[in-house]
């Protein structure tokens, strides 16, 4: 992880203040993901992964919903290629996130861009985008710190799930997956401040419901692109 002190964005704001601000901003989402991480750790044990393998999955793959999907498919004996395809589809929204910050990260070094790419999650994107809207510029150090803090919470939650999963049967049946929906609701509602955002959210949701039964493997991409298109058109019309 590159040092925040090396970032050109850290000037008037001290490194300590930046760490504090980014950590506080990502904290609510970090807490909300704890049940999700516990579920991921416990489920990994149930499908036959060792505690070390389960933890390494969160440390190295670090993909949230894609981890849960891959773990479930692995437990069902699914071949590697379909697992990789499923993971790609589920995480495809990261391509959209990358396009959003493309102009901001192009001037950065490869080390910074690689670090930001690794720590990029839905939660880190939401927090970094809100900070950019608030300050008028993208702060790579802020985004990286927020992503790193979230990464720590995710891995600690996974570790807790691994530990609990060895002693508590049926942990995956306790409704911990509610955290997935709760986390995305917490990220979406604050962003619905104008007509384009509201329309984009509603269209994405409606398209997801309509296309999932017919296009189960690509409905996420279709619904996301549909929402973005509607939001973009309405945004241009208002200018």
mmCIF file of C-alpha atoms in Angstrom:
data_model
loop_
_atom_site.group_PDB
_atom_site.id
_atom_site.type_symbol
_atom_site.label_atom_id
_atom_site.label_comp_id
_atom_site.label_asym_id
_atom_site.label_seq_id
_atom_site.Cartn_x
_atom_site.Cartn_y
_atom_site.Cartn_z
ATOM 1 C CA UNK A 1 0.000 0.000 0.000
ATOM 2 C CA UNK A 2 1.616 3.315 -1.058
ATOM 3 C CA UNK A 3 2.167 5.797 1.713
ATOM 4 C CA UNK A 4 -0.417 8.558 1.890
ATOM 5 C CA UNK A 5 2.439 10.976 2.539
ATOM 6 C CA UNK A 6 3.631 10.369 -1.036
ATOM 7 C CA UNK A 7 0.347 11.455 -2.543
ATOM 8 C CA UNK A 8 0.251 14.943 -4.059
ATOM 9 C CA UNK A 9 -3.280 15.271 -2.671
ATOM 10 C CA UNK A 10 -2.036 15.337 0.903
ATOM 11 C CA UNK A 11 -1.029 18.929 1.461
ATOM 12 C CA UNK A 12 -2.964 21.194 3.752
ATOM 13 C CA UNK A 13 -4.563 18.177 5.419
ATOM 14 C CA UNK A 14 -2.183 16.207 7.611
ATOM 15 C CA UNK A 15 -1.711 12.493 7.112
ATOM 16 C CA UNK A 16 -3.246 11.763 10.505
ATOM 17 C CA UNK A 17 -6.295 13.920 9.763
ATOM 18 C CA UNK A 18 -6.719 12.244 6.388
ATOM 19 C CA UNK A 19 -6.559 8.769 7.936
ATOM 20 C CA UNK A 20 -9.100 9.808 10.559
ATOM 21 C CA UNK A 21 -11.513 11.373 8.047
ATOM 22 C CA UNK A 22 -11.377 8.467 5.592
ATOM 23 C CA UNK A 23 -11.732 5.898 8.381
ATOM 24 C CA UNK A 24 -14.751 7.648 9.881
ATOM 25 C CA UNK A 25 -16.422 8.027 6.484
ATOM 26 C CA UNK A 26 -16.074 4.325 5.632
ATOM 27 C CA UNK A 27 -16.878 3.119 9.167
ATOM 28 C CA UNK A 28 -20.694 2.759 8.817
ATOM 29 C CA UNK A 29 -20.331 0.631 5.696
ATOM 30 C CA UNK A 30 -17.498 -1.334 7.295
ATOM 31 C CA UNK A 31 -19.688 -2.199 10.271
ATOM 32 C CA UNK A 32 -22.633 -3.149 8.069
ATOM 33 C CA UNK A 33 -20.517 -5.654 6.149
ATOM 34 C CA UNK A 34 -19.471 -7.623 9.257
ATOM 35 C CA UNK A 35 -22.374 -10.141 9.069
ATOM 36 C CA UNK A 36 -21.601 -10.584 5.378
ATOM 37 C CA UNK A 37 -17.950 -11.371 6.134
ATOM 38 C CA UNK A 38 -18.925 -13.781 8.911
ATOM 39 C CA UNK A 39 -21.190 -15.610 6.470
ATOM 40 C CA UNK A 40 -18.397 -15.780 3.906
ATOM 41 C CA UNK A 41 -15.942 -17.309 6.380
ATOM 42 C CA UNK A 42 -18.412 -19.845 7.748
ATOM 43 C CA UNK A 43 -19.636 -20.868 4.292
ATOM 44 C CA UNK A 44 -16.078 -21.452 3.082
ATOM 45 C CA UNK A 45 -15.551 -24.024 5.833
ATOM 46 C CA UNK A 46 -18.839 -25.753 5.069
ATOM 47 C CA UNK A 47 -17.904 -26.368 1.432
ATOM 48 C CA UNK A 48 -14.609 -27.952 2.410
ATOM 49 C CA UNK A 49 -12.027 -25.167 2.464
ATOM 50 C CA UNK A 50 -9.521 -25.159 5.284
ATOM 51 C CA UNK A 51 -9.449 -22.186 7.683
ATOM 52 C CA UNK A 52 -6.266 -20.947 5.976
ATOM 53 C CA UNK A 53 -7.789 -21.246 2.503
ATOM 54 C CA UNK A 54 -10.941 -19.469 3.650
ATOM 55 C CA UNK A 55 -8.946 -16.554 5.052
ATOM 56 C CA UNK A 56 -6.662 -16.360 2.032
ATOM 57 C CA UNK A 57 -9.726 -16.040 -0.168
ATOM 58 C CA UNK A 58 -10.677 -12.824 1.616
ATOM 59 C CA UNK A 59 -7.077 -11.613 1.723
ATOM 60 C CA UNK A 60 -6.295 -12.234 -1.947
ATOM 61 C CA UNK A 61 -9.605 -12.439 -3.830
ATOM 62 C CA UNK A 62 -11.437 -9.818 -1.746
ATOM 63 C CA UNK A 63 -14.631 -9.794 -3.776
ATOM 64 C CA UNK A 64 -17.631 -9.888 -1.447
ATOM 65 C CA UNK A 65 -20.631 -11.240 -3.340
ATOM 66 C CA UNK A 66 -18.338 -12.897 -5.880
ATOM 67 C CA UNK A 67 -16.636 -14.762 -3.030
ATOM 68 C CA UNK A 68 -19.967 -16.072 -1.789
ATOM 69 C CA UNK A 69 -20.934 -17.135 -5.304
ATOM 70 C CA UNK A 70 -17.581 -18.788 -6.014
ATOM 71 C CA UNK A 71 -17.644 -20.578 -2.667
ATOM 72 C CA UNK A 72 -21.151 -21.916 -3.283
ATOM 73 C CA UNK A 73 -20.263 -23.068 -6.805
ATOM 74 C CA UNK A 74 -17.075 -24.710 -5.535
ATOM 75 C CA UNK A 75 -19.067 -26.597 -2.924
ATOM 76 C CA UNK A 76 -21.412 -27.834 -5.658
ATOM 77 C CA UNK A 77 -18.487 -29.221 -7.661
ATOM 78 C CA UNK A 78 -18.689 -26.627 -10.434
ATOM 79 C CA UNK A 79 -15.668 -26.553 -12.813
ATOM 80 C CA UNK A 80 -13.220 -23.662 -12.605
ATOM 81 C CA UNK A 81 -14.226 -21.923 -15.857
ATOM 82 C CA UNK A 82 -17.892 -21.346 -14.899
ATOM 83 C CA UNK A 83 -16.755 -20.137 -11.480
ATOM 84 C CA UNK A 84 -14.458 -17.610 -13.145
ATOM 85 C CA UNK A 85 -17.237 -16.539 -15.507
ATOM 86 C CA UNK A 86 -19.664 -16.033 -12.651
ATOM 87 C CA UNK A 87 -17.081 -14.018 -10.743
ATOM 88 C CA UNK A 88 -16.465 -11.786 -13.758
ATOM 89 C CA UNK A 89 -20.163 -11.074 -14.251
ATOM 90 C CA UNK A 90 -20.798 -10.330 -10.578
ATOM 91 C CA UNK A 91 -17.844 -7.943 -10.366
ATOM 92 C CA UNK A 92 -18.429 -6.326 -13.765
ATOM 93 C CA UNK A 93 -19.653 -3.116 -12.148
ATOM 94 C CA UNK A 94 -16.020 -2.433 -11.277
ATOM 95 C CA UNK A 95 -15.478 -1.625 -14.947
ATOM 96 C CA UNK A 96 -18.030 1.168 -14.585
ATOM 97 C CA UNK A 97 -16.322 2.368 -11.419
ATOM 98 C CA UNK A 98 -13.008 2.427 -13.254
ATOM 99 C CA UNK A 99 -14.464 4.536 -16.058
ATOM 100 C CA UNK A 100 -15.852 6.976 -13.482
ATOM 101 C CA UNK A 101 -12.408 7.627 -12.003
ATOM 102 C CA UNK A 102 -10.425 7.153 -15.220
ATOM 103 C CA UNK A 103 -9.378 10.775 -15.683
ATOM 104 C CA UNK A 104 -8.534 11.067 -11.995
ATOM 105 C CA UNK A 105 -6.193 8.081 -11.830
ATOM 106 C CA UNK A 106 -4.467 8.317 -15.226
ATOM 107 C CA UNK A 107 -1.807 10.776 -13.941
ATOM 108 C CA UNK A 108 -0.973 8.482 -11.006
ATOM 109 C CA UNK A 109 1.868 5.983 -10.955
ATOM 110 C CA UNK A 110 1.265 2.303 -11.679
ATOM 111 C CA UNK A 111 1.762 1.501 -7.993
ATOM 112 C CA UNK A 112 -1.029 3.872 -7.007
ATOM 113 C CA UNK A 113 -3.374 2.674 -9.746
ATOM 114 C CA UNK A 114 -2.763 -0.991 -8.900
ATOM 115 C CA UNK A 115 -3.353 -0.352 -5.201
ATOM 116 C CA UNK A 116 -6.575 1.554 -5.847
ATOM 117 C CA UNK A 117 -7.758 -1.195 -8.203
ATOM 118 C CA UNK A 118 -7.157 -3.912 -5.600
ATOM 119 C CA UNK A 119 -8.993 -2.093 -2.813
ATOM 120 C CA UNK A 120 -11.835 -0.935 -5.092
ATOM 121 C CA UNK A 121 -15.198 -2.140 -3.811
ATOM 122 C CA UNK A 122 -18.746 -0.849 -4.069
ATOM 123 C CA UNK A 123 -18.302 0.711 -0.640
ATOM 124 C CA UNK A 124 -14.966 2.356 -1.379
ATOM 125 C CA UNK A 125 -16.341 3.702 -4.654
ATOM 126 C CA UNK A 126 -19.377 5.221 -2.938
ATOM 127 C CA UNK A 127 -17.283 6.934 -0.269
ATOM 128 C CA UNK A 128 -14.614 8.170 -2.704
ATOM 129 C CA UNK A 129 -17.230 9.499 -5.134
ATOM 130 C CA UNK A 130 -19.016 11.371 -2.360
ATOM 131 C CA UNK A 131 -15.704 12.880 -1.243
ATOM 132 C CA UNK A 132 -14.965 13.978 -4.814
ATOM 133 C CA UNK A 133 -18.365 15.650 -5.076
ATOM 134 C CA UNK A 134 -17.813 17.366 -1.739
ATOM 135 C CA UNK A 135 -14.288 18.631 -2.375
ATOM 136 C CA UNK A 136 -14.380 19.019 -6.145
ATOM 137 C CA UNK A 137 -11.440 16.681 -6.738
ATOM 138 C CA UNK A 138 -10.542 13.013 -6.425
ATOM 139 C CA UNK A 139 -8.189 12.291 -3.520
ATOM 140 C CA UNK A 140 -6.309 9.018 -4.176
ATOM 141 C CA UNK A 141 -4.897 8.874 -0.649
ATOM 142 C CA UNK A 142 -8.361 9.289 0.859
ATOM 143 C CA UNK A 143 -9.781 6.573 -1.411
ATOM 144 C CA UNK A 144 -6.916 4.200 -0.654
ATOM 145 C CA UNK A 145 -7.202 4.666 3.101
ATOM 146 C CA UNK A 146 -10.964 4.132 2.998
ATOM 147 C CA UNK A 147 -10.484 0.997 0.917
ATOM 148 C CA UNK A 148 -7.789 -0.331 3.237
ATOM 149 C CA UNK A 149 -9.905 0.205 6.360
ATOM 150 C CA UNK A 150 -12.818 -1.601 4.723
ATOM 151 C CA UNK A 151 -10.430 -4.407 3.734
ATOM 152 C CA UNK A 152 -9.390 -4.824 7.379
ATOM 153 C CA UNK A 153 -13.008 -5.043 8.531
ATOM 154 C CA UNK A 154 -13.834 -7.576 5.826
ATOM 155 C CA UNK A 155 -10.941 -9.833 6.745
ATOM 156 C CA UNK A 156 -11.571 -9.575 10.483
ATOM 157 C CA UNK A 157 -15.219 -10.485 9.851
ATOM 158 C CA UNK A 158 -14.108 -13.439 7.724
ATOM 159 C CA UNK A 159 -11.800 -14.577 10.523
ATOM 160 C CA UNK A 160 -14.672 -14.325 12.984
ATOM 161 C CA UNK A 161 -16.845 -16.394 10.648
ATOM 162 C CA UNK A 162 -14.124 -19.030 10.348
ATOM 163 C CA UNK A 163 -13.775 -19.241 14.115
ATOM 164 C CA UNK A 164 -17.526 -19.305 14.751
ATOM 165 C CA UNK A 165 -18.181 -21.721 11.903
ATOM 166 C CA UNK A 166 -16.079 -24.388 13.586
ATOM 167 C CA UNK A 167 -18.291 -24.368 16.679
ATOM 168 C CA UNK A 168 -21.741 -23.176 15.536
ATOM 169 C CA UNK A 169 -23.663 -25.348 13.092
ATOM 170 C CA UNK A 170 -25.908 -23.760 10.476
ATOM 171 C CA UNK A 171 -24.367 -20.314 10.740
ATOM 172 C CA UNK A 172 -25.225 -19.718 7.093
ATOM 173 C CA UNK A 173 -28.921 -20.244 7.897
ATOM 174 C CA UNK A 174 -29.131 -17.418 10.433
ATOM 175 C CA UNK A 175 -30.073 -14.682 7.983
ATOM 176 C CA UNK A 176 -26.665 -13.011 7.934
ATOM 177 C CA UNK A 177 -27.072 -12.349 4.220
ATOM 178 C CA UNK A 178 -29.420 -9.475 5.102
ATOM 179 C CA UNK A 179 -26.243 -7.391 5.380
ATOM 180 C CA UNK A 180 -25.795 -7.532 1.604
ATOM 181 C CA UNK A 181 -29.058 -5.725 0.896
ATOM 182 C CA UNK A 182 -28.645 -3.408 3.889
ATOM 183 C CA UNK A 183 -25.188 -2.309 2.757
ATOM 184 C CA UNK A 184 -26.321 -1.440 -0.765
ATOM 185 C CA UNK A 185 -29.383 0.401 0.519
ATOM 186 C CA UNK A 186 -27.118 2.436 2.811
ATOM 187 C CA UNK A 187 -24.956 3.396 -0.168
ATOM 188 C CA UNK A 188 -27.804 4.132 -2.575
ATOM 189 C CA UNK A 189 -30.283 6.211 -0.569
ATOM 190 C CA UNK A 190 -27.885 9.104 0.300
ATOM 191 C CA UNK A 191 -26.965 9.436 -3.385
ATOM 192 C CA UNK A 192 -30.571 9.937 -4.511
ATOM 193 C CA UNK A 193 -30.454 13.728 -4.368
ATOM 194 C CA UNK A 194 -31.831 14.680 -7.784
ATOM 195 C CA UNK A 195 -34.006 13.397 -10.617
ATOM 196 C CA UNK A 196 -31.210 11.728 -12.650
ATOM 197 C CA UNK A 197 -30.014 9.771 -9.613
ATOM 198 C CA UNK A 198 -33.530 8.738 -8.593
ATOM 199 C CA UNK A 199 -34.401 7.722 -12.143
ATOM 200 C CA UNK A 200 -31.148 5.788 -12.581
ATOM 201 C CA UNK A 201 -31.780 3.886 -9.355
ATOM 202 C CA UNK A 202 -35.393 3.051 -10.178
ATOM 203 C CA UNK A 203 -34.618 2.014 -13.755
ATOM 204 C CA UNK A 204 -31.724 -0.185 -12.631
ATOM 205 C CA UNK A 205 -33.914 -1.884 -10.056
ATOM 206 C CA UNK A 206 -36.794 -2.385 -12.472
ATOM 207 C CA UNK A 207 -34.534 -3.760 -15.191
ATOM 208 C CA UNK A 208 -32.924 -6.152 -12.724
ATOM 209 C CA UNK A 209 -36.327 -7.541 -11.759
ATOM 210 C CA UNK A 210 -37.437 -7.850 -15.387
ATOM 211 C CA UNK A 211 -34.283 -9.367 -16.866
ATOM 212 C CA UNK A 212 -33.127 -11.702 -14.087
ATOM 213 C CA UNK A 213 -35.592 -14.521 -14.967
ATOM 214 C CA UNK A 214 -34.554 -14.421 -18.632
ATOM 215 C CA UNK A 215 -30.920 -13.313 -18.538
ATOM 216 C CA UNK A 216 -29.681 -14.555 -15.192
ATOM 217 C CA UNK A 217 -26.008 -14.386 -16.164
ATOM 218 C CA UNK A 218 -25.909 -10.816 -17.493
ATOM 219 C CA UNK A 219 -28.867 -9.053 -15.881
ATOM 220 C CA UNK A 220 -26.578 -7.129 -13.524
ATOM 221 C CA UNK A 221 -24.707 -5.560 -16.432
ATOM 222 C CA UNK A 222 -27.901 -4.810 -18.367
ATOM 223 C CA UNK A 223 -29.646 -3.209 -15.398
ATOM 224 C CA UNK A 224 -26.583 -1.132 -14.478
ATOM 225 C CA UNK A 225 -26.074 0.144 -18.025
ATOM 226 C CA UNK A 226 -29.788 0.932 -18.370
ATOM 227 C CA UNK A 227 -29.776 2.976 -15.186
ATOM 228 C CA UNK A 228 -26.599 4.805 -16.192
ATOM 229 C CA UNK A 229 -28.015 5.643 -19.626
ATOM 230 C CA UNK A 230 -31.228 7.075 -18.193
ATOM 231 C CA UNK A 231 -29.329 9.029 -15.559
ATOM 232 C CA UNK A 232 -26.903 10.407 -18.160
ATOM 233 C CA UNK A 233 -29.680 11.479 -20.548
ATOM 234 C CA UNK A 234 -31.622 13.241 -17.790
ATOM 235 C CA UNK A 235 -28.444 14.903 -16.540
ATOM 236 C CA UNK A 236 -27.687 16.242 -20.031
ATOM 237 C CA UNK A 237 -31.266 17.475 -20.452
ATOM 238 C CA UNK A 238 -31.036 19.487 -17.240
ATOM 239 C CA UNK A 239 -27.838 21.276 -18.275
#
